[in-house]
């Protein structure tokens, strides 16, 4: 849970949403936390007016979010209610055109048209991050990723487990995560965002974030600011990998960029990706 405290120095958020590692969910009814989250180390902040807010308070929360996003120098994503609920249309009307709205996270996305209709209702310029949280959503992941307006996919792991009866075991959860990775690749989207780690143990978070990376996901939802440094570190290239990438690229240039064998092209692609991300995330080699 986010605690009302400041880190002391405002973070200049430079990581774009296509590369964002840490996605901090903030209760949309807790307006006193918005500035705290905005000044945190999160790559992206998501004000949640869906599951975090009681139905009786959704209107109030939406108004509070809209008022905050209308302020100068305030921006965030908003997790909106799912397309099948009566709250979705109200979210569209209340959020469209707000200057600080970076994009929306569409809860319980299960069809391409859910994404496209959301995109169109927001004016055709606001990116839609599709939160896939059910068996049907996983089955439709490729179509969702290909939908007009789709920006990135995210995994609602808790609701997926409730929908399917699946345990939180790493093996049991590898299939839906891999489906989202493949769908993102097929749809030409950035890597998907993994679900949150509920445990307050930072070693557990580090271990689960490493699994996230191993399966090809490139971001992670989180509920607590204390988790942000760990997520950002684990999902970033390791300093040793940056050193390898720079050495490889230097050697490649020194030999006139000549491909020597079949392993050079995969290594070149990996090295260039590591070098790009190291520059974005500020990772230096050791």
XYZ file of N, CA and C in Angstrom:
858
model
N 0.842 -1.193 0.000
C 0.000 0.000 0.000
C 0.878 1.245 0.000
N 0.467 2.275 -0.731
C 1.229 3.512 -0.777
C 1.071 4.252 0.544
N 2.185 4.710 1.066
C 2.149 5.511 2.279
C 2.355 6.972 1.919
N 1.708 7.849 2.654
C 1.775 9.277 2.354
C 3.107 9.848 2.817
N 4.126 9.692 2.003
C 5.425 10.269 2.295
C 6.071 10.652 0.975
N 6.990 11.610 1.041
C 7.665 12.083 -0.147
C 9.098 11.593 -0.134
N 9.696 11.413 -1.297
C 11.087 10.987 -1.388
C 12.054 12.150 -1.206
N 11.546 13.356 -1.137
C 12.401 14.494 -0.891
C 12.726 15.265 -2.154
N 13.037 14.570 -3.233
C 13.379 15.233 -4.484
C 12.446 14.719 -5.571
N 11.830 15.618 -6.273
C 10.910 15.212 -7.339
C 11.660 14.443 -8.410
N 11.077 13.375 -8.861
C 11.687 12.568 -9.919
C 11.309 13.147 -11.271
N 12.295 13.365 -12.122
C 12.023 13.804 -13.488
C 11.761 12.567 -14.326
N 10.489 12.321 -14.602
C 10.112 11.070 -15.257
C 10.471 11.126 -16.736
N 11.536 10.419 -17.105
C 12.051 10.479 -18.472
C 11.771 9.202 -19.264
N 11.413 8.133 -18.607
C 11.185 6.864 -19.292
C 9.813 6.893 -19.942
N 9.765 6.697 -21.253
C 8.495 6.709 -21.959
C 7.660 5.490 -21.622
N 6.351 5.563 -21.820
C 5.468 4.452 -21.454
C 5.722 3.178 -22.247
N 6.322 3.290 -23.431
C 6.633 2.091 -24.202
C 7.747 1.270 -23.553
N 8.579 1.916 -22.729
C 9.675 1.227 -22.044
C 9.479 1.153 -20.541
N 8.400 1.744 -20.017
C 8.214 1.857 -18.572
C 8.244 0.499 -17.887
N 9.048 0.428 -16.835
C 9.221 -0.820 -16.073
C 8.205 -0.904 -14.935
N 8.113 0.123 -14.132
C 7.272 0.111 -12.927
C 6.019 0.949 -13.158
N 4.868 0.316 -12.950
C 3.558 0.964 -13.127
C 2.864 0.983 -11.768
N 2.877 2.125 -11.118
C 2.378 2.260 -9.750
C 0.879 2.538 -9.751
N 0.109 1.613 -9.182
C -1.340 1.778 -9.057
C -1.665 2.560 -7.789
N -2.488 3.581 -7.930
C -2.853 4.454 -6.818
C -4.370 4.508 -6.706
N -4.883 4.316 -5.510
C -6.324 4.357 -5.281
C -6.882 5.702 -5.735
N -7.802 5.670 -6.694
C -8.348 6.894 -7.261
C -9.200 7.705 -6.303
N -9.591 7.114 -5.177
C -10.358 7.843 -4.174
C -9.470 8.523 -3.142
N -8.169 8.247 -3.206
C -7.211 8.806 -2.230
C -6.431 9.948 -2.887
N -7.077 11.064 -3.064
C -6.451 12.184 -3.776
C -5.200 12.695 -3.081
N -5.102 12.491 -1.771
C -3.924 12.961 -1.041
C -2.661 12.200 -1.431
N -2.823 11.066 -2.112
C -1.673 10.269 -2.527
C -1.188 10.608 -3.933
N -1.949 11.392 -4.672
C -1.610 11.607 -6.077
C -0.269 12.324 -6.239
N -0.064 13.394 -5.479
C 1.204 14.114 -5.579
C 2.362 13.251 -5.102
N 2.125 12.462 -4.071
C 3.160 11.564 -3.554
C 3.601 10.595 -4.648
N 2.628 9.998 -5.310
C 2.946 9.054 -6.377
C 3.634 9.749 -7.541
N 3.167 10.942 -7.874
C 3.730 11.691 -8.998
C 5.199 11.999 -8.782
N 5.610 12.177 -7.528
C 7.001 12.494 -7.202
C 7.832 11.245 -6.916
N 7.263 10.077 -7.112
C 7.953 8.829 -6.774
C 8.886 8.396 -7.891
N 9.498 7.240 -7.697
C 10.418 6.674 -8.682
C 9.704 5.819 -9.735
N 8.398 5.842 -9.740
C 7.652 5.047 -10.724
C 7.899 5.576 -12.129
N 8.089 4.656 -13.066
C 8.163 5.067 -14.466
C 6.809 5.554 -14.958
N 5.728 4.976 -14.425
C 4.376 5.380 -14.815
C 3.460 5.273 -13.604
N 2.575 6.250 -13.449
C 1.603 6.274 -12.354
C 0.219 6.044 -12.943
N -0.555 5.144 -12.298
C -1.898 4.809 -12.769
C -2.892 5.089 -11.643
N -3.738 6.078 -11.829
C -4.786 6.383 -10.854
C -5.949 5.426 -11.111
N -6.282 4.637 -10.098
C -7.204 3.510 -10.270
C -8.608 3.879 -9.817
N -9.533 3.973 -10.774
C -10.934 4.209 -10.414
C -11.788 2.974 -10.713
N -11.114 1.832 -10.823
C -11.844 0.581 -11.043
C -11.912 -0.219 -9.744
N -11.157 -1.312 -9.632
C -11.286 -2.198 -8.479
C -10.938 -1.536 -7.150
N -10.118 -0.500 -7.170
C -9.696 0.133 -5.919
C -10.798 0.968 -5.279
N -11.868 1.256 -6.028
C -12.884 2.193 -5.546
C -14.234 1.500 -5.403
N -14.873 1.702 -4.261
C -16.221 1.168 -4.030
C -17.191 1.763 -5.054
N -18.137 0.951 -5.561
C -19.086 1.477 -6.551
C -19.781 2.761 -6.128
N -20.066 2.897 -4.851
C -20.760 4.094 -4.380
C -19.894 5.342 -4.471
N -18.589 5.161 -4.609
C -17.679 6.313 -4.623
C -17.041 6.539 -5.992
N -17.453 5.803 -6.996
C -16.790 5.917 -8.294
C -16.935 7.310 -8.901
N -18.123 7.900 -8.806
C -18.315 9.236 -9.344
C -17.429 10.260 -8.664
N -17.368 10.173 -7.348
C -16.524 11.079 -6.567
C -15.047 10.901 -6.930
N -14.617 9.642 -7.051
C -13.222 9.372 -7.393
C -12.888 9.895 -8.789
N -13.790 9.668 -9.734
C -13.568 10.144 -11.105
C -13.409 11.658 -11.124
N -14.251 12.353 -10.385
C -14.166 13.811 -10.343
C -12.850 14.264 -9.722
N -12.407 13.571 -8.669
C -11.138 13.928 -8.042
C -9.954 13.712 -8.968
N -9.995 12.615 -9.714
C -8.940 12.331 -10.686
C -8.942 13.383 -11.780
N -10.118 13.717 -12.298
C -10.217 14.704 -13.372
C -9.725 16.073 -12.915
N -10.070 16.445 -11.700
C -9.624 17.737 -11.169
C -8.099 17.774 -11.051
N -7.505 16.680 -10.590
C -6.040 16.631 -10.438
C -5.349 16.662 -11.794
N -5.885 15.934 -12.767
C -5.271 15.892 -14.098
C -5.427 17.209 -14.849
N -6.324 18.055 -14.404
C -6.505 19.356 -15.048
C -5.513 20.394 -14.541
N -4.776 20.064 -13.485
C -3.800 21.001 -12.924
C -2.538 21.048 -13.783
N -1.828 22.160 -13.729
C -0.571 22.296 -14.456
C 0.457 21.306 -13.933
N 1.237 20.736 -14.852
C 2.351 19.849 -14.505
C 1.913 18.596 -13.758
N 0.675 18.164 -13.980
C 0.209 16.925 -13.370
C -0.246 15.994 -14.485
N 0.278 14.784 -14.489
C -0.094 13.830 -15.536
C -0.020 12.419 -14.989
N -0.833 11.544 -15.530
C -0.863 10.144 -15.104
C -1.739 9.358 -16.076
N -1.628 8.039 -15.965
C -2.572 7.132 -16.591
C -3.734 6.921 -15.627
N -4.848 6.437 -16.154
C -6.004 6.131 -15.304
C -6.498 4.733 -15.638
N -6.641 3.907 -14.598
C -7.291 2.609 -14.820
C -8.796 2.824 -14.760
N -9.446 2.566 -15.886
C -10.881 2.805 -15.995
C -11.646 1.493 -15.839
N -12.950 1.637 -15.677
C -13.817 0.474 -15.503
C -14.018 -0.264 -16.821
N -14.350 -1.533 -16.694
C -14.389 -2.355 -17.891
C -15.598 -2.018 -18.763
N -15.448 -2.359 -20.025
C -16.393 -1.965 -21.069
C -17.804 -2.463 -20.793
N -17.938 -3.569 -20.068
C -19.251 -4.165 -19.835
C -20.018 -3.501 -18.698
N -19.385 -2.613 -17.956
C -20.034 -1.992 -16.802
C -20.674 -0.659 -17.191
N -21.636 -0.202 -16.400
C -22.235 1.112 -16.665
C -21.286 2.265 -16.368
N -20.209 1.985 -15.646
C -19.263 3.043 -15.284
C -18.357 3.437 -16.451
N -18.209 2.534 -17.432
C -17.287 2.792 -18.535
C -17.648 4.078 -19.288
N -18.903 4.226 -19.645
C -19.336 5.410 -20.392
C -19.117 6.681 -19.582
N -19.349 6.602 -18.270
C -19.108 7.763 -17.411
C -17.623 8.102 -17.365
N -16.786 7.074 -17.354
C -15.339 7.315 -17.373
C -14.934 8.017 -18.670
N -15.501 7.579 -19.789
C -15.184 8.207 -21.068
C -15.560 9.690 -21.051
N -16.737 9.974 -20.574
C -17.220 11.356 -20.559
C -16.414 12.224 -19.594
N -16.012 11.637 -18.476
C -15.320 12.414 -17.455
C -13.849 12.637 -17.710
N -13.230 11.798 -18.543
C -11.788 11.878 -18.751
C -11.388 12.455 -20.101
N -12.243 12.372 -21.088
C -11.895 12.799 -22.443
C -11.430 14.254 -22.456
N -10.283 14.462 -23.088
C -9.785 15.813 -23.276
C -8.994 16.395 -22.129
N -8.817 15.668 -21.041
C -8.048 16.208 -19.916
C -6.584 16.359 -20.305
N -5.976 17.502 -20.036
C -4.598 17.733 -20.487
C -3.578 16.805 -19.851
N -3.841 16.329 -18.644
C -2.865 15.479 -17.969
C -3.067 13.995 -18.166
N -4.058 13.611 -18.969
C -4.333 12.191 -19.180
C -3.344 11.626 -20.196
N -2.423 10.789 -19.722
C -1.416 10.188 -20.597
C -1.964 9.001 -21.372
N -2.941 8.321 -20.791
C -3.533 7.144 -21.399
C -4.426 6.480 -20.389
N -5.142 5.450 -20.834
C -6.009 4.714 -19.922
C -5.628 3.242 -19.917
N -5.797 2.643 -18.755
C -5.642 1.202 -18.606
C -7.051 0.622 -18.541
N -7.446 -0.090 -19.587
C -8.802 -0.623 -19.692
C -8.889 -1.953 -18.962
N -9.647 -1.965 -17.879
C -9.782 -3.175 -17.075
C -10.550 -4.263 -17.821
N -10.163 -5.504 -17.552
C -10.891 -6.685 -18.031
C -11.154 -6.666 -19.535
N -10.150 -6.300 -20.305
C -10.280 -6.295 -21.760
C -10.437 -7.728 -22.269
N -11.467 -7.948 -23.063
C -11.737 -9.293 -23.569
C -12.007 -9.330 -25.068
N -11.966 -8.182 -25.731
C -12.230 -8.150 -27.166
C -11.576 -6.923 -27.772
N -11.219 -7.035 -29.038
C -10.580 -5.919 -29.734
C -11.467 -4.683 -29.725
N -12.773 -4.889 -29.889
C -13.664 -3.734 -29.956
C -13.733 -2.969 -28.638
N -13.449 -3.639 -27.519
C -13.397 -2.925 -26.234
C -12.319 -1.858 -26.279
N -11.179 -2.221 -26.855
C -10.063 -1.282 -26.967
C -10.397 -0.164 -27.945
N -10.879 -0.538 -29.128
C -11.121 0.450 -30.180
C -12.227 1.424 -29.802
N -13.289 0.929 -29.177
C -14.370 1.825 -28.767
C -13.903 2.789 -27.680
N -13.052 2.304 -26.791
C -12.482 3.184 -25.768
C -11.615 4.257 -26.415
N -10.764 3.835 -27.331
C -9.883 4.753 -28.048
C -10.688 5.823 -28.777
N -11.731 5.418 -29.470
C -12.541 6.365 -30.233
C -13.303 7.326 -29.326
N -13.839 6.811 -28.230
C -14.611 7.672 -27.327
C -13.726 8.718 -26.650
N -12.422 8.441 -26.559
C -11.496 9.402 -25.954
C -10.880 10.332 -26.994
N -11.385 10.283 -28.221
C -10.948 11.223 -29.227
C -9.965 10.699 -30.246
N -9.617 9.419 -30.164
C -8.738 8.822 -31.152
C -7.274 9.194 -31.018
N -6.859 9.693 -29.853
C -5.455 10.059 -29.665
C -4.885 9.551 -28.342
N -5.734 9.115 -27.442
C -5.285 8.658 -26.124
C -4.971 7.165 -26.176
N -3.732 6.764 -25.841
C -3.389 5.341 -25.905
C -4.170 4.510 -24.893
N -4.452 3.274 -25.289
C -5.204 2.354 -24.430
C -4.314 1.174 -24.076
N -4.075 1.009 -22.796
C -3.327 -0.135 -22.284
C -4.358 -1.179 -21.859
N -4.372 -2.304 -22.548
C -5.393 -3.326 -22.300
C -4.962 -4.244 -21.161
N -5.730 -4.238 -20.079
C -5.462 -5.100 -18.938
C -6.239 -6.399 -19.137
N -5.519 -7.473 -19.387
C -6.117 -8.777 -19.682
C -6.186 -9.574 -18.383
N -7.416 -9.975 -17.999
C -7.611 -10.522 -16.656
C -8.456 -11.792 -16.609
N -8.699 -12.422 -17.756
C -9.595 -13.576 -17.770
C -9.156 -14.583 -18.812
N -9.751 -15.766 -18.750
C -9.452 -16.790 -19.752
C -9.804 -16.292 -21.148
N -10.954 -15.642 -21.285
C -11.358 -15.125 -22.585
C -10.382 -14.060 -23.073
N -9.946 -13.200 -22.173
C -8.990 -12.173 -22.548
C -7.683 -12.758 -23.045
N -7.201 -13.802 -22.373
C -5.968 -14.464 -22.813
C -6.179 -15.100 -24.181
N -7.329 -15.720 -24.384
C -7.621 -16.354 -25.672
C -7.684 -15.320 -26.797
N -8.171 -14.127 -26.493
C -8.329 -13.072 -27.493
C -7.140 -12.116 -27.529
N -6.055 -12.466 -26.872
C -4.949 -11.520 -26.695
C -4.376 -11.005 -28.012
N -4.267 -11.870 -29.015
C -3.711 -11.421 -30.301
C -4.621 -10.379 -30.941
N -5.912 -10.625 -30.937
C -6.852 -9.652 -31.516
C -6.836 -8.341 -30.732
N -6.734 -8.445 -29.424
C -6.671 -7.240 -28.592
C -5.407 -6.441 -28.922
N -4.293 -7.139 -29.072
C -3.026 -6.468 -29.376
C -3.049 -5.805 -30.743
N -3.820 -6.360 -31.662
C -3.904 -5.803 -33.018
C -4.956 -4.709 -33.147
N -5.722 -4.478 -32.098
C -6.827 -3.517 -32.170
C -6.309 -2.095 -32.353
N -7.039 -1.316 -33.112
C -6.691 0.091 -33.277
C -6.782 0.791 -31.929
N -5.724 1.486 -31.577
C -5.684 2.179 -30.299
C -4.942 1.431 -29.209
N -4.681 0.128 -29.415
C -3.960 -0.641 -28.406
C -2.517 -0.163 -28.327
N -2.054 0.106 -27.129
C -0.705 0.623 -26.919
C 0.221 -0.428 -26.307
N -0.321 -1.178 -25.358
C 0.477 -2.184 -24.655
C -0.499 -3.096 -23.923
N -0.082 -4.313 -23.606
C -0.897 -5.246 -22.841
C -0.365 -5.350 -21.411
N -1.261 -5.628 -20.492
C -0.874 -5.873 -19.101
C -1.648 -7.084 -18.590
N -1.072 -7.746 -17.594
C -1.645 -8.980 -17.065
C -2.287 -8.720 -15.712
N -3.607 -8.898 -15.629
C -4.319 -8.823 -14.356
C -4.297 -10.193 -13.704
N -3.193 -10.507 -13.080
C -2.959 -11.876 -12.605
C -3.940 -12.317 -11.523
N -4.325 -11.415 -10.625
C -5.239 -11.802 -9.552
C -6.606 -12.198 -10.073
N -7.181 -11.373 -10.929
C -8.488 -11.705 -11.492
C -8.414 -12.921 -12.405
N -7.282 -13.078 -13.108
C -7.115 -14.268 -13.948
C -7.152 -15.529 -13.092
N -6.499 -15.511 -11.943
C -6.521 -16.688 -11.065
C -7.926 -16.960 -10.552
N -8.647 -15.895 -10.225
C -10.025 -16.083 -9.754
C -10.909 -16.641 -10.857
N -10.675 -16.200 -12.082
C -11.500 -16.646 -13.196
C -11.233 -18.102 -13.553
N -10.000 -18.528 -13.448
C -9.617 -19.853 -13.932
C -9.357 -20.876 -12.832
N -9.221 -20.429 -11.599
C -8.878 -21.344 -10.514
C -7.406 -21.719 -10.499
N -6.607 -21.014 -11.279
C -5.171 -21.293 -11.354
C -4.467 -20.815 -10.085
N -3.453 -21.549 -9.663
C -2.675 -21.114 -8.503
C -1.686 -20.038 -8.922
N -1.016 -19.455 -7.948
C -0.005 -18.438 -8.227
C 1.347 -19.052 -8.542
N 1.395 -20.369 -8.622
C 2.641 -21.067 -8.914
C 3.256 -20.564 -10.220
N 4.579 -20.450 -10.228
C 5.289 -19.915 -11.390
C 4.980 -20.695 -12.664
N 4.953 -22.024 -12.565
C 4.675 -22.844 -13.741
C 3.255 -22.625 -14.238
N 2.293 -22.572 -13.310
C 0.890 -22.410 -13.697
C 0.648 -21.064 -14.375
N 1.398 -20.054 -13.986
C 1.191 -18.712 -14.523
C 2.049 -18.409 -15.744
N 2.881 -19.349 -16.151
C 3.763 -19.078 -17.287
C 2.987 -19.027 -18.613
N 1.928 -19.835 -18.724
C 1.184 -19.853 -19.989
C 0.528 -18.508 -20.309
N -0.287 -17.933 -19.408
C -0.910 -16.653 -19.765
C 0.122 -15.548 -19.993
N 1.189 -15.556 -19.239
C 2.224 -14.542 -19.461
C 2.848 -14.697 -20.848
N 3.143 -15.934 -21.210
C 3.742 -16.175 -22.523
C 2.781 -15.801 -23.637
N 1.496 -16.074 -23.451
C 0.494 -15.669 -24.449
C 0.523 -14.162 -24.669
N 0.677 -13.401 -23.600
C 0.707 -11.948 -23.733
C 1.991 -11.481 -24.419
N 3.087 -12.162 -24.139
C 4.349 -11.838 -24.805
C 4.231 -12.081 -26.310
N 3.695 -13.240 -26.686
C 3.550 -13.569 -28.099
C 2.548 -12.634 -28.791
N 1.440 -12.350 -28.112
C 0.435 -11.459 -28.696
C 1.007 -10.069 -28.921
N 1.803 -9.601 -27.974
C 2.412 -8.280 -28.115
C 3.349 -8.247 -29.310
N 4.113 -9.310 -29.471
C 5.033 -9.375 -30.605
C 4.258 -9.415 -31.927
N 3.220 -10.235 -31.983
C 2.419 -10.354 -33.199
C 1.723 -9.028 -33.523
N 1.259 -8.334 -32.485
C 0.553 -7.079 -32.684
C 1.460 -5.872 -32.859
N 2.766 -6.094 -32.776
C 3.705 -4.989 -32.943
C 3.727 -4.017 -31.778
N 3.420 -4.510 -30.578
C 3.394 -3.672 -29.383
C 4.674 -3.849 -28.566
N 4.984 -2.910 -27.685
C 6.074 -3.133 -26.736
C 5.759 -4.339 -25.852
N 6.764 -4.820 -25.133
C 6.556 -5.971 -24.258
C 5.475 -5.713 -23.223
N 4.768 -6.766 -22.798
C 3.663 -6.591 -21.857
C 4.129 -6.324 -20.434
N 3.158 -5.938 -19.615
C 3.391 -5.581 -18.215
C 2.837 -6.691 -17.335
N 3.661 -7.186 -16.436
C 3.253 -8.284 -15.564
C 2.379 -7.776 -14.422
N 1.659 -8.704 -13.780
C 0.844 -8.364 -12.628
C 1.690 -8.049 -11.413
N 1.066 -7.543 -10.351
C 1.823 -7.121 -9.170
C 2.241 -8.286 -8.289
N 3.279 -8.051 -7.499
C 3.661 -8.958 -6.420
C 2.979 -8.464 -5.155
N 2.151 -9.299 -4.561
C 1.381 -8.890 -3.385
C 2.225 -8.953 -2.118
N 3.178 -9.852 -2.069
C 4.030 -10.007 -0.887
C 4.798 -8.718 -0.595
N 4.978 -8.420 0.688
C 5.756 -7.251 1.097
C 7.246 -7.555 1.168
N 7.611 -8.804 0.909
C 9.016 -9.208 0.967
C 9.744 -8.744 -0.292
N 10.779 -7.938 -0.123
C 11.531 -7.470 -1.280
C 12.324 -8.595 -1.956
N 12.870 -9.572 -1.203
C 13.501 -10.708 -1.886
C 12.518 -11.489 -2.768
N 11.275 -11.661 -2.296
C 10.260 -12.327 -3.114
C 9.974 -11.489 -4.352
N 9.867 -10.182 -4.186
C 9.637 -9.289 -5.323
C 10.778 -9.395 -6.328
N 12.000 -9.428 -5.835
C 13.148 -9.537 -6.736
C 13.096 -10.845 -7.528
N 12.769 -11.930 -6.844
C 12.680 -13.232 -7.499
C 11.570 -13.235 -8.547
N 10.400 -12.691 -8.202
C 9.281 -12.686 -9.143
C 9.525 -11.736 -10.314
N 10.221 -10.639 -10.067
C 10.552 -9.721 -11.154
C 11.531 -10.370 -12.127
N 12.439 -11.199 -11.594
C 13.366 -11.915 -12.468
C 12.618 -12.903 -13.361
N 11.579 -13.534 -12.830
C 10.738 -14.422 -13.640
C 10.040 -13.611 -14.729
N 9.537 -12.442 -14.368
C 8.923 -11.544 -15.343
C 9.847 -11.322 -16.532
N 11.087 -10.984 -16.242
C 12.060 -10.710 -17.300
C 12.352 -11.967 -18.109
N 12.487 -13.108 -17.418
C 12.846 -14.355 -18.108
C 11.781 -14.778 -19.108
N 10.525 -14.414 -18.859
C 9.432 -14.797 -19.751
C 9.198 -13.786 -20.872
N 9.921 -12.669 -20.835
C 9.821 -11.699 -21.917
C 8.928 -10.513 -21.645
N 8.367 -10.407 -20.440
C 7.589 -9.225 -20.094
C 8.568 -8.100 -19.731
N 8.169 -6.870 -19.962
C 9.123 -5.771 -19.812
C 8.665 -4.694 -18.829
N 7.620 -4.980 -18.063
C 7.158 -4.058 -17.046
C 6.416 -4.825 -15.973
N 6.081 -4.115 -14.872
C 5.391 -4.791 -13.782
C 4.517 -3.786 -13.035
N 3.276 -4.193 -12.754
C 2.411 -3.401 -11.904
C 2.891 -3.482 -10.466
N 2.669 -2.419 -9.701
C 3.017 -2.492 -8.277
C 2.056 -1.644 -7.465
N 1.977 -1.949 -6.177
C 1.024 -1.318 -5.282
C 1.693 -0.511 -4.183
N 3.001 -0.569 -4.105
C 3.740 0.025 -2.987
C 4.996 0.708 -3.510
N 5.217 1.940 -3.103
C 6.386 2.671 -3.573
C 7.702 2.015 -3.164
N 7.699 1.263 -2.074
C 8.922 0.576 -1.661
C 9.368 -0.453 -2.695
N 8.439 -0.909 -3.538
C 8.777 -1.906 -4.546
C 9.453 -1.305 -5.780
N 9.324 -0.014 -5.961
C 9.761 0.614 -7.214
C 11.244 0.431 -7.514
N 12.156 0.673 -6.561
C 13.580 0.515 -6.884
C 13.942 -0.899 -7.306
N 13.329 -1.895 -6.674
C 13.637 -3.289 -7.021
C 13.148 -3.604 -8.430
N 11.909 -3.237 -8.725
C 11.364 -3.490 -10.064
C 12.213 -2.802 -11.127
N 12.529 -1.540 -10.900
C 13.314 -0.798 -11.890
C 14.697 -1.411 -12.095
N 15.298 -1.865 -11.022
C 16.629 -2.471 -11.137
C 16.588 -3.793 -11.884
N 15.665 -4.669 -11.495
C 15.650 -6.020 -12.061
C 15.245 -5.989 -13.539
N 14.332 -5.117 -13.907
C 13.875 -5.090 -15.292
C 14.845 -4.319 -16.194
N 15.745 -3.553 -15.607
C 16.780 -2.876 -16.395
C 17.894 -3.864 -16.755
N 18.660 -3.579 -17.823
C 19.838 -4.408 -18.100
C 20.824 -4.336 -16.939
N 21.446 -5.457 -16.635
C 22.466 -5.470 -15.589
C 23.710 -4.728 -16.067
N 24.440 -4.075 -15.166
C 25.671 -3.380 -15.577
C 26.646 -4.287 -16.332
N 26.721 -5.559 -15.935
C 27.610 -6.488 -16.638
C 27.138 -6.731 -18.071
N 25.816 -6.742 -18.272
C 25.285 -6.897 -19.627
C 25.575 -5.667 -20.483
N 25.512 -4.497 -19.859
C 25.830 -3.270 -20.585
C 27.295 -3.276 -21.003
N 28.178 -3.739 -20.098
C 29.598 -3.828 -20.449
C 29.810 -4.774 -21.624
N 29.132 -5.927 -21.589
C 29.250 -6.880 -22.707
C 28.760 -6.252 -24.009
N 27.608 -5.567 -23.943
C 27.030 -4.990 -25.153
C 27.955 -3.948 -25.763
N 28.513 -3.106 -24.937
C 29.395 -2.063 -25.469
C 30.687 -2.643 -26.032
N 31.211 -3.674 -25.364
C 32.411 -4.335 -25.889
C 32.119 -4.993 -27.232
N 30.949 -5.656 -27.324
C 30.586 -6.320 -28.576
C 30.417 -5.304 -29.698
N 29.724 -4.209 -29.412
C 29.480 -3.202 -30.443
C 30.782 -2.520 -30.873
N 31.677 -2.303 -29.921
C 32.967 -1.706 -30.262
C 33.771 -2.645 -31.160
N 33.749 -3.930 -30.824
C 34.464 -4.910 -31.648
C 33.827 -5.025 -33.028
N 32.507 -4.977 -33.071
C 31.785 -5.069 -34.346
C 32.158 -3.902 -35.265
N 32.237 -2.710 -34.689
C 32.629 -1.543 -35.479
C 34.089 -1.638 -35.913
N 34.939 -2.138 -35.013
C 36.368 -2.210 -35.306
C 36.666 -3.151 -36.470
N 35.838 -4.172 -36.650
C 36.054 -5.100 -37.760
C 35.207 -4.760 -38.978
N 34.793 -3.508 -39.049
C 34.082 -3.039 -40.229
C 32.655 -3.520 -40.318
N 32.058 -3.894 -39.173
C 30.674 -4.376 -39.100
C 30.446 -5.584 -40.010
N 31.447 -6.448 -40.073
C 31.373 -7.664 -40.880
C 30.763 -8.788 -40.051
N 29.753 -9.463 -40.598
C 29.144 -10.618 -39.941
C 30.031 -11.831 -40.169
N 30.483 -12.437 -39.085
C 31.424 -13.559 -39.207
C 30.717 -14.907 -39.283
N 29.628 -15.062 -38.515
C 28.926 -16.344 -38.506
C 27.484 -16.115 -38.082
N 26.737 -17.223 -37.985
C 25.309 -17.134 -37.705
C 24.959 -16.613 -36.331
N 25.913 -16.595 -35.421
C 25.617 -16.099 -34.074
C 25.752 -14.588 -33.958
N 26.374 -13.951 -34.959
C 26.623 -12.515 -34.851
C 25.344 -11.680 -34.896
N 24.409 -12.031 -35.781
C 23.199 -11.220 -35.891
C 22.356 -11.243 -34.612
N 22.095 -12.426 -34.002
C 21.366 -12.402 -32.727
C 22.101 -11.615 -31.649
N 23.424 -11.761 -31.587
C 24.200 -11.008 -30.597
C 24.129 -9.510 -30.870
N 24.173 -9.145 -32.125
C 24.102 -7.736 -32.487
C 22.760 -7.147 -32.071
N 21.674 -7.882 -32.342
C 20.358 -7.401 -31.940
C 20.249 -7.240 -30.441
N 20.772 -8.224 -29.702
C 20.728 -8.154 -28.234
C 21.571 -6.989 -27.730
N 22.761 -6.808 -28.297
C 23.651 -5.737 -27.846
C 23.035 -4.363 -28.091
N 22.430 -4.194 -29.249
C 21.812 -2.897 -29.553
C 20.620 -2.616 -28.640
N 19.841 -3.651 -28.324
C 18.712 -3.472 -27.410
C 19.202 -3.095 -26.019
N 20.233 -3.779 -25.534
C 20.785 -3.473 -24.213
C 21.334 -2.058 -24.177
N 22.045 -1.678 -25.221
C 22.622 -0.330 -25.267
C 21.532 0.734 -25.263
N 20.456 0.493 -26.007
C 19.347 1.459 -26.041
C 18.705 1.604 -24.667
N 18.410 0.474 -24.025
C 17.754 0.518 -22.722
C 18.676 1.079 -21.645
N 19.961 0.789 -21.742
C 20.907 1.340 -20.766
C 20.912 2.862 -20.833
N 20.815 3.400 -22.046
C 20.762 4.848 -22.190
C 19.488 5.433 -21.610
N 18.372 4.752 -21.813
C 17.079 5.233 -21.289
C 17.028 5.169 -19.774
N 17.520 4.053 -19.213
C 17.417 3.828 -17.784
C 18.615 4.344 -16.989
N 19.642 4.799 -17.687
C 20.815 5.331 -16.988
C 21.676 4.272 -16.338
N 21.800 3.109 -16.981
C 22.624 2.014 -16.431
C 24.030 2.124 -17.007
N 25.025 2.150 -16.141
C 26.417 2.222 -16.565
C 27.070 0.861 -16.407
N 28.034 0.542 -17.283
C 28.716 -0.755 -17.182
C 29.651 -0.816 -15.985
N 29.989 -2.035 -15.590
C 30.963 -2.225 -14.512
C 32.237 -2.814 -15.104
